[in-house]
Amino acid sequence: MKRPLGAQISHMLKDRGVDTIFGIPGVHNVEMYRGIEEAGITHVLARHEQGAGFMADGYARATGRPGVAYVITGPGLCNIMTPMGQAYSDSVPMLVISSCLDEVSALKGQLHQMQDQRAAAETVCDWSVEAGTAHAAYQLIDRALVEFKTQRARPKHIQVPIALAGAPADAADGLIDVRYVPSVDAGQVAELAARIAAAHKPLFVFGGGCSKGAASGYANQLLERCQAAAFTSYAGRGVVRPDYPLLFGSSLSKGSAVDVFAQADLVVVFGSELAEVDIWREKLGYTCPMVRVDLDPQELADDQRCDLAILGDVSAVLQALADHAFDAKSGWEAEAVAQTRKVWRAQTDSDRPGIVPIVDALQAALPAETTIYSDMTQFAYTAKDVWDMPAPNLWHHPYGFGTLGYAMPAAIGGKIGLGDAPVIAIAGDYGFQYTVQELGVAVELGLSLPIILWDNGKLKEIEDCMVNAQIAPNAVIAQNPDFCKLAEAWGALSAHPDSLQALQQAVTAALQADGPTLIYVTPDILG
């Protein structure tokens, strides 16, 4: 059956498992909207393309399925480039399909015209390609979906010329049944197993690459059998069960973590970039041999030099290691690990005073399976240091790109993907205002979504940075609205708890509400 290509693309996506698209229609991409309802896809109307991109990101992180967004030529694509950059740095499968002008070389002054739209998008995603024919559009979509399943997941951009989107086209070919069967080199795994068995104080680091599939289960089996000590990156929190006695937590960035690494006689890093945002220093601090296991070859040749590099699927390597026999003797002592964590917790409380007790109260009020989306705010920075996750893939944060405005729209996407499962957002007063308009989407959809808004009246992290650099604090205080009234103006509920108990009661009520609830928290909640 022939349909305009824009409609055929929606039908193709539906056939390939896409049930939700985030975006905003415009005069240039209306043909993309012709077939959405007919195909049986739910469209979520964002208030800004940045919000649409963060929603697609949050949906993808929560479900493991690609987040798909439709945007217009020029400014629409520019607006979603920040979420694309965030998805790139955090390995999130996002597919952005935009319209583009039919001719830009000879004809100037057109609506939404850019010098090179495709190239601009390419700076923040895996690849950005223009489809010149219907066949090319179908092939590119399938290429993106296959790569999401078989490679390191990163955003892709496909642009479709306006005239082509409205031109009649045959339907796409049938679904490609992709079976990803990762293989491992038995010899390399045996060598790694021998190194672990020979080590007296092996130390493992588990990154975000271990948060998918069965990797966490295999990681915990391996730890139990070899009694290695372990760190996780922030993105890897929950990979190691929180009651494992030799878990140092997500404290790679602590200055004295170098002393822990200096004690190890073997370090093994599974699925972590060991990037600046993971460790906040140049080197981990180890002097012993180091082994790295990663799906991305680029990570195996960076400045964190290793003695053995294993290129492969982390889950498959962990599974193979778990099948090896280890003598469960370790030079690490659980009491020493616990004491170190106690010291680090006190440091976190000292660095950002008054936040840890509020974090503890919030954690106690939430179901263990709650999925959390946080923004760039001191409340989240503190929580990530002291709040252990019971399972992987429950806390999502703009780790690498570090953009403000992420939490609420991403939580909306996550809530849409997870349905009745509990989801919350944690934002700061400044970052919340980047995407505050998306509160209307949560109201419109009736999402039970608690939004914890931490307001310390300033850009406190930046103020602290200026003070530490002996710079007189400047431009760190802005006029804030009455956030509770603002939320109510959108039709949301609001609460301003004056005690930790009241905070817990507000969170419990918000999880049961028929719409979003903004929970306004200030430092004076402690009295």
mmCIF file of C-alpha atoms in Angstrom, residues 169-451:
data_model
loop_
_atom_site.group_PDB
_atom_site.id
_atom_site.type_symbol
_atom_site.label_atom_id
_atom_site.label_comp_id
_atom_site.label_asym_id
_atom_site.label_seq_id
_atom_site.Cartn_x
_atom_site.Cartn_y
_atom_site.Cartn_z
ATOM 1 C CA ALA A 169 6.215 5.566 -1.205
ATOM 2 C CA ASP A 170 5.903 1.824 -0.919
ATOM 3 C CA ALA A 171 5.932 0.348 2.564
ATOM 4 C CA ALA A 172 9.205 -0.657 4.144
ATOM 5 C CA ASP A 173 10.402 -4.231 3.862
ATOM 6 C CA GLY A 174 9.712 -6.692 6.654
ATOM 7 C CA LEU A 175 11.210 -6.660 10.102
ATOM 8 C CA ILE A 176 14.835 -7.714 10.592
ATOM 9 C CA ASP A 177 15.042 -10.278 13.396
ATOM 10 C CA VAL A 178 18.280 -9.328 15.110
ATOM 11 C CA ARG A 179 19.825 -11.914 17.433
ATOM 12 C CA TYR A 180 22.849 -10.556 19.223
ATOM 13 C CA VAL A 181 25.048 -13.450 20.337
ATOM 14 C CA PRO A 182 28.168 -11.981 21.934
ATOM 15 C CA SER A 183 31.227 -14.180 21.896
ATOM 16 C CA VAL A 184 34.223 -14.159 24.190
ATOM 17 C CA ASP A 185 37.783 -15.272 23.729
ATOM 18 C CA ALA A 186 38.120 -18.281 26.023
ATOM 19 C CA GLY A 187 41.873 -17.847 26.208
ATOM 20 C CA GLN A 188 41.643 -14.220 27.335
ATOM 21 C CA VAL A 189 38.987 -15.069 29.909
ATOM 22 C CA ALA A 190 41.140 -17.931 31.228
ATOM 23 C CA GLU A 191 44.109 -15.581 31.529
ATOM 24 C CA LEU A 192 42.008 -13.021 33.406
ATOM 25 C CA ALA A 193 40.631 -15.729 35.691
ATOM 26 C CA ALA A 194 44.166 -16.890 36.452
ATOM 27 C CA ARG A 195 45.231 -13.353 37.308
ATOM 28 C CA ILE A 196 42.252 -12.914 39.641
ATOM 29 C CA ALA A 197 42.933 -16.265 41.314
ATOM 30 C CA ALA A 198 46.580 -15.362 41.890
ATOM 31 C CA ALA A 199 45.811 -11.933 43.351
ATOM 32 C CA HIS A 200 45.786 -11.396 47.116
ATOM 33 C CA LYS A 201 43.818 -8.133 47.001
ATOM 34 C CA PRO A 202 41.946 -7.925 43.678
ATOM 35 C CA LEU A 203 39.886 -4.745 43.195
ATOM 36 C CA PHE A 204 37.066 -4.470 40.642
ATOM 37 C CA VAL A 205 35.419 -1.378 39.163
ATOM 38 C CA PHE A 206 31.967 -1.775 37.607
ATOM 39 C CA GLY A 207 30.720 0.970 35.289
ATOM 40 C CA GLY A 208 27.531 1.773 33.454
ATOM 41 C CA GLY A 209 28.336 -0.877 30.870
ATOM 42 C CA CYS A 210 27.467 -3.482 33.516
ATOM 43 C CA SER A 211 23.987 -2.088 34.202
ATOM 44 C CA LYS A 212 22.273 -3.829 31.291
ATOM 45 C CA GLY A 213 20.952 -7.353 30.991
ATOM 46 C CA ALA A 214 22.306 -10.067 33.241
ATOM 47 C CA ALA A 215 25.693 -8.433 33.872
ATOM 48 C CA SER A 216 24.848 -7.482 37.447
ATOM 49 C CA GLY A 217 23.941 -11.045 38.391
ATOM 50 C CA TYR A 218 27.175 -12.402 36.982
ATOM 51 C CA ALA A 219 29.158 -9.626 38.667
ATOM 52 C CA ASN A 220 27.778 -10.537 42.077
ATOM 53 C CA GLN A 221 28.421 -14.243 41.498
ATOM 54 C CA LEU A 222 32.024 -13.444 40.599
ATOM 55 C CA LEU A 223 32.506 -11.250 43.663
ATOM 56 C CA GLU A 224 31.169 -13.900 45.998
ATOM 57 C CA ARG A 225 33.479 -16.505 44.537
ATOM 58 C CA CYS A 226 36.707 -14.502 44.499
ATOM 59 C CA GLN A 227 36.017 -12.050 47.360
ATOM 60 C CA ALA A 228 37.389 -9.046 45.513
ATOM 61 C CA ALA A 229 36.722 -5.541 46.775
ATOM 62 C CA ALA A 230 34.631 -3.376 44.469
ATOM 63 C CA PHE A 231 33.818 0.170 43.430
ATOM 64 C CA THR A 232 31.083 1.251 41.069
ATOM 65 C CA SER A 233 30.970 4.364 38.967
ATOM 66 C CA TYR A 234 27.946 6.603 39.435
ATOM 67 C CA ALA A 235 26.364 5.059 36.345
ATOM 68 C CA GLY A 236 27.145 1.591 37.689
ATOM 69 C CA ARG A 237 25.427 2.016 41.047
ATOM 70 C CA GLY A 238 23.309 -1.006 41.872
ATOM 71 C CA VAL A 239 25.402 -3.414 39.820
ATOM 72 C CA VAL A 240 26.878 -4.723 43.086
ATOM 73 C CA ARG A 241 24.306 -5.579 45.752
ATOM 74 C CA PRO A 242 24.480 -2.955 48.512
ATOM 75 C CA ASP A 243 25.027 -5.460 51.335
ATOM 76 C CA TYR A 244 28.186 -6.905 49.763
ATOM 77 C CA PRO A 245 30.693 -6.393 52.616
ATOM 78 C CA LEU A 246 33.634 -5.443 50.385
ATOM 79 C CA LEU A 247 31.802 -2.741 48.419
ATOM 80 C CA PHE A 248 33.428 0.700 48.598
ATOM 81 C CA GLY A 249 30.409 2.229 46.848
ATOM 82 C CA SER A 250 30.356 4.887 44.147
ATOM 83 C CA SER A 251 33.248 6.799 45.693
ATOM 84 C CA LEU A 252 35.848 6.718 42.938
ATOM 85 C CA SER A 253 36.121 10.497 43.146
ATOM 86 C CA LYS A 254 37.098 10.607 46.826
ATOM 87 C CA GLY A 255 40.665 11.830 47.193
ATOM 88 C CA SER A 256 41.646 9.008 49.536
ATOM 89 C CA ALA A 257 40.308 6.419 47.064
ATOM 90 C CA VAL A 258 43.832 6.501 45.637
ATOM 91 C CA ASP A 259 44.995 4.920 48.901
ATOM 92 C CA VAL A 260 42.573 2.044 48.369
ATOM 93 C CA PHE A 261 43.760 1.486 44.808
ATOM 94 C CA ALA A 262 47.354 1.606 46.009
ATOM 95 C CA GLN A 263 46.640 -1.443 48.204
ATOM 96 C CA ALA A 264 45.396 -3.591 45.313
ATOM 97 C CA ASP A 265 47.635 -6.076 43.550
ATOM 98 C CA LEU A 266 45.233 -6.366 40.591
ATOM 99 C CA VAL A 267 42.626 -3.899 39.291
ATOM 100 C CA VAL A 268 39.944 -5.046 36.837
ATOM 101 C CA VAL A 269 37.637 -2.466 35.260
ATOM 102 C CA PHE A 270 34.401 -3.706 33.698
ATOM 103 C CA GLY A 271 32.499 -1.376 31.366
ATOM 104 C CA SER A 272 33.640 1.999 32.660
ATOM 105 C CA GLU A 273 35.203 4.909 30.810
ATOM 106 C CA LEU A 274 37.060 6.020 33.946
ATOM 107 C CA ALA A 275 36.294 9.473 32.618
ATOM 108 C CA GLU A 276 36.846 12.786 34.338
ATOM 109 C CA VAL A 277 33.261 12.734 35.601
ATOM 110 C CA ASP A 278 33.902 9.305 37.143
ATOM 111 C CA ILE A 279 37.107 9.947 39.067
ATOM 112 C CA TRP A 280 37.710 13.757 39.027
ATOM 113 C CA ARG A 281 41.459 13.320 38.924
ATOM 114 C CA GLU A 282 43.980 12.228 36.323
ATOM 115 C CA LYS A 283 44.763 8.753 37.645
ATOM 116 C CA LEU A 284 42.991 6.139 39.741
ATOM 117 C CA GLY A 285 46.036 5.618 41.936
ATOM 118 C CA TYR A 286 46.904 1.974 41.239
ATOM 119 C CA THR A 287 50.495 0.795 40.846
ATOM 120 C CA CYS A 288 49.633 -2.843 40.137
ATOM 121 C CA PRO A 289 48.618 -4.476 36.846
ATOM 122 C CA MET A 290 45.244 -3.357 35.460
ATOM 123 C CA VAL A 291 42.844 -5.207 33.147
ATOM 124 C CA ARG A 292 40.028 -3.506 31.250
ATOM 125 C CA VAL A 293 36.965 -5.132 29.700
ATOM 126 C CA ASP A 294 34.872 -2.943 27.406
ATOM 127 C CA LEU A 295 32.688 -3.034 24.312
ATOM 128 C CA ASP A 296 34.192 0.200 22.987
ATOM 129 C CA PRO A 297 37.778 -0.119 21.672
ATOM 130 C CA GLN A 298 38.364 3.595 22.213
ATOM 131 C CA GLU A 299 38.127 3.131 25.974
ATOM 132 C CA LEU A 300 40.848 0.485 25.971
ATOM 133 C CA ALA A 301 43.512 2.871 24.696
ATOM 134 C CA ASP A 302 42.921 5.972 26.821
ATOM 135 C CA ASP A 303 45.144 7.517 29.496
ATOM 136 C CA GLN A 304 44.101 4.956 32.130
ATOM 137 C CA ARG A 305 46.628 2.492 30.782
ATOM 138 C CA CYS A 306 46.012 -1.223 31.232
ATOM 139 C CA ASP A 307 48.203 -4.304 30.945
ATOM 140 C CA LEU A 308 45.493 -6.482 29.398
ATOM 141 C CA ALA A 309 42.623 -5.160 27.287
ATOM 142 C CA ILE A 310 39.663 -7.398 26.508
ATOM 143 C CA LEU A 311 37.349 -6.081 23.809
ATOM 144 C CA GLY A 312 33.931 -7.638 24.206
ATOM 145 C CA ASP A 313 30.510 -7.677 25.758
ATOM 146 C CA VAL A 314 30.935 -7.160 29.512
ATOM 147 C CA SER A 315 28.020 -9.423 30.417
ATOM 148 C CA ALA A 316 29.449 -12.291 28.374
ATOM 149 C CA VAL A 317 32.893 -11.903 29.932
ATOM 150 C CA LEU A 318 31.439 -11.771 33.461
ATOM 151 C CA GLN A 319 29.365 -14.873 32.752
ATOM 152 C CA ALA A 320 32.423 -16.717 31.520
ATOM 153 C CA LEU A 321 34.429 -15.631 34.577
ATOM 154 C CA ALA A 322 31.658 -16.758 36.912
ATOM 155 C CA ASP A 323 32.081 -20.274 35.535
ATOM 156 C CA HIS A 324 35.705 -20.420 36.692
ATOM 157 C CA ALA A 325 36.738 -21.769 40.082
ATOM 158 C CA PHE A 326 38.266 -19.369 42.573
ATOM 159 C CA ASP A 327 39.675 -19.880 46.036
ATOM 160 C CA ALA A 328 37.530 -17.433 48.024
ATOM 161 C CA LYS A 329 40.362 -15.958 50.078
ATOM 162 C CA SER A 330 40.887 -12.240 50.167
ATOM 163 C CA GLY A 331 43.270 -9.791 51.733
ATOM 164 C CA TRP A 332 40.481 -7.252 52.077
ATOM 165 C CA GLU A 333 38.748 -6.843 55.433
ATOM 166 C CA ALA A 334 35.056 -5.980 55.631
ATOM 167 C CA GLU A 335 35.539 -3.902 58.780
ATOM 168 C CA ALA A 336 38.169 -1.754 57.091
ATOM 169 C CA VAL A 337 35.921 -1.237 54.053
ATOM 170 C CA ALA A 338 33.014 -0.241 56.300
ATOM 171 C CA GLN A 339 35.199 2.212 58.209
ATOM 172 C CA THR A 340 36.456 3.782 54.989
ATOM 173 C CA ARG A 341 32.886 4.232 53.777
ATOM 174 C CA LYS A 342 31.942 5.797 57.104
ATOM 175 C CA VAL A 343 34.754 8.342 56.720
ATOM 176 C CA TRP A 344 33.727 9.130 53.135
ATOM 177 C CA ARG A 345 30.111 9.615 54.180
ATOM 178 C CA ALA A 346 31.226 12.105 56.816
ATOM 179 C CA GLN A 347 33.292 13.930 54.194
ATOM 180 C CA THR A 348 30.272 14.159 51.912
ATOM 181 C CA ASP A 349 28.203 15.583 54.758
ATOM 182 C CA SER A 350 30.949 18.085 55.546
ATOM 183 C CA ASP A 351 31.410 19.154 51.909
ATOM 184 C CA ARG A 352 27.711 20.003 51.476
ATOM 185 C CA PRO A 353 26.315 20.388 55.011
ATOM 186 C CA GLY A 354 22.718 19.600 55.831
ATOM 187 C CA ILE A 355 21.819 17.548 52.764
ATOM 188 C CA VAL A 356 22.651 13.996 53.918
ATOM 189 C CA PRO A 357 19.838 13.824 56.536
ATOM 190 C CA ILE A 358 17.306 14.958 53.922
ATOM 191 C CA VAL A 359 18.626 12.373 51.456
ATOM 192 C CA ASP A 360 18.299 9.662 54.118
ATOM 193 C CA ALA A 361 14.704 10.691 54.847
ATOM 194 C CA LEU A 362 13.800 10.649 51.158
ATOM 195 C CA GLN A 363 15.404 7.225 50.649
ATOM 196 C CA ALA A 364 13.447 5.803 53.604
ATOM 197 C CA ALA A 365 10.165 7.078 52.146
ATOM 198 C CA LEU A 366 10.556 5.597 48.679
ATOM 199 C CA PRO A 367 9.861 2.045 47.530
ATOM 200 C CA ALA A 368 13.131 0.234 46.844
ATOM 201 C CA GLU A 369 12.246 -0.188 43.169
ATOM 202 C CA THR A 370 11.768 3.552 42.539
ATOM 203 C CA THR A 371 13.409 4.904 39.390
ATOM 204 C CA ILE A 372 15.047 8.280 39.998
ATOM 205 C CA TYR A 373 15.982 11.013 37.540
ATOM 206 C CA SER A 374 18.188 13.801 38.878
ATOM 207 C CA ASP A 375 19.520 17.093 37.639
ATOM 208 C CA MET A 376 22.793 18.924 38.148
ATOM 209 C CA THR A 377 22.170 19.994 41.739
ATOM 210 C CA GLN A 378 23.986 19.639 45.054
ATOM 211 C CA PHE A 379 21.172 17.466 46.381
ATOM 212 C CA ALA A 380 21.847 14.903 43.665
ATOM 213 C CA TYR A 381 25.629 15.152 44.006
ATOM 214 C CA THR A 382 25.309 14.326 47.684
ATOM 215 C CA ALA A 383 22.767 11.561 47.170
ATOM 216 C CA LYS A 384 24.898 9.795 44.579
ATOM 217 C CA ASP A 385 27.691 9.489 47.138
ATOM 218 C CA VAL A 386 25.643 8.054 50.019
ATOM 219 C CA TRP A 387 22.589 6.351 48.508
ATOM 220 C CA ASP A 388 23.243 2.760 47.438
ATOM 221 C CA MET A 389 20.951 1.369 44.765
ATOM 222 C CA PRO A 390 19.362 -2.079 45.289
ATOM 223 C CA ALA A 391 19.592 -2.842 41.561
ATOM 224 C CA PRO A 392 21.156 -1.285 38.452
ATOM 225 C CA ASN A 393 19.438 1.130 36.099
ATOM 226 C CA LEU A 394 17.394 2.833 38.833
ATOM 227 C CA TRP A 395 19.164 6.196 39.080
ATOM 228 C CA HIS A 396 19.573 8.298 35.941
ATOM 229 C CA HIS A 397 21.605 11.479 35.842
ATOM 230 C CA PRO A 398 23.163 13.685 33.124
ATOM 231 C CA TYR A 399 26.608 12.310 33.972
ATOM 232 C CA GLY A 400 28.855 13.165 31.060
ATOM 233 C CA PHE A 401 27.459 16.178 29.203
ATOM 234 C CA GLY A 402 26.189 17.560 32.496
ATOM 235 C CA THR A 403 23.286 19.597 31.206
ATOM 236 C CA LEU A 404 20.805 21.425 33.401
ATOM 237 C CA GLY A 405 17.078 20.831 32.949
ATOM 238 C CA TYR A 406 17.335 17.074 32.520
ATOM 239 C CA ALA A 407 15.495 15.617 35.500
ATOM 240 C CA MET A 408 11.812 16.444 35.054
ATOM 241 C CA PRO A 409 11.372 15.781 31.311
ATOM 242 C CA ALA A 410 13.504 12.645 31.551
ATOM 243 C CA ALA A 411 11.363 11.453 34.465
ATOM 244 C CA ILE A 412 8.263 12.093 32.361
ATOM 245 C CA GLY A 413 9.683 9.873 29.622
ATOM 246 C CA GLY A 414 10.658 7.261 32.181
ATOM 247 C CA LYS A 415 7.216 7.281 33.784
ATOM 248 C CA ILE A 416 5.550 6.882 30.398
ATOM 249 C CA GLY A 417 7.762 3.890 29.686
ATOM 250 C CA LEU A 418 7.393 2.245 33.106
ATOM 251 C CA GLY A 419 3.684 2.772 33.668
ATOM 252 C CA ASP A 420 2.634 2.081 37.261
ATOM 253 C CA ALA A 421 6.172 1.659 38.613
ATOM 254 C CA PRO A 422 7.276 4.501 40.937
ATOM 255 C CA VAL A 423 9.331 7.279 39.352
ATOM 256 C CA ILE A 424 10.563 10.565 40.853
ATOM 257 C CA ALA A 425 12.525 13.601 39.692
ATOM 258 C CA ILE A 426 15.109 15.533 41.720
ATOM 259 C CA ALA A 427 15.960 19.032 40.493
ATOM 260 C CA GLY A 428 17.554 22.209 41.778
ATOM 261 C CA ASP A 429 15.857 25.582 41.711
ATOM 262 C CA TYR A 430 17.960 26.849 38.808
ATOM 263 C CA GLY A 431 18.006 23.777 36.573
ATOM 264 C CA PHE A 432 14.288 23.191 37.076
ATOM 265 C CA GLN A 433 13.582 26.456 35.291
ATOM 266 C CA TYR A 434 15.362 25.273 32.140
ATOM 267 C CA THR A 435 12.495 22.903 31.359
ATOM 268 C CA VAL A 436 9.732 23.983 33.767
ATOM 269 C CA GLN A 437 7.251 24.164 30.889
ATOM 270 C CA GLU A 438 7.284 20.380 30.586
ATOM 271 C CA LEU A 439 5.332 20.261 33.855
ATOM 272 C CA GLY A 440 2.341 20.840 31.597
ATOM 273 C CA VAL A 441 2.993 17.509 29.882
ATOM 274 C CA ALA A 442 2.977 15.637 33.205
ATOM 275 C CA VAL A 443 -0.316 17.340 34.147
ATOM 276 C CA GLU A 444 -1.820 16.681 30.743
ATOM 277 C CA LEU A 445 -0.991 12.981 30.968
ATOM 278 C CA GLY A 446 -1.999 12.633 34.625
ATOM 279 C CA LEU A 447 1.378 11.196 35.648
ATOM 280 C CA SER A 448 1.886 10.302 39.318
ATOM 281 C CA LEU A 449 5.272 11.960 39.512
ATOM 282 C CA PRO A 450 6.820 13.470 42.656
ATOM 283 C CA ILE A 451 9.233 16.268 41.725
#
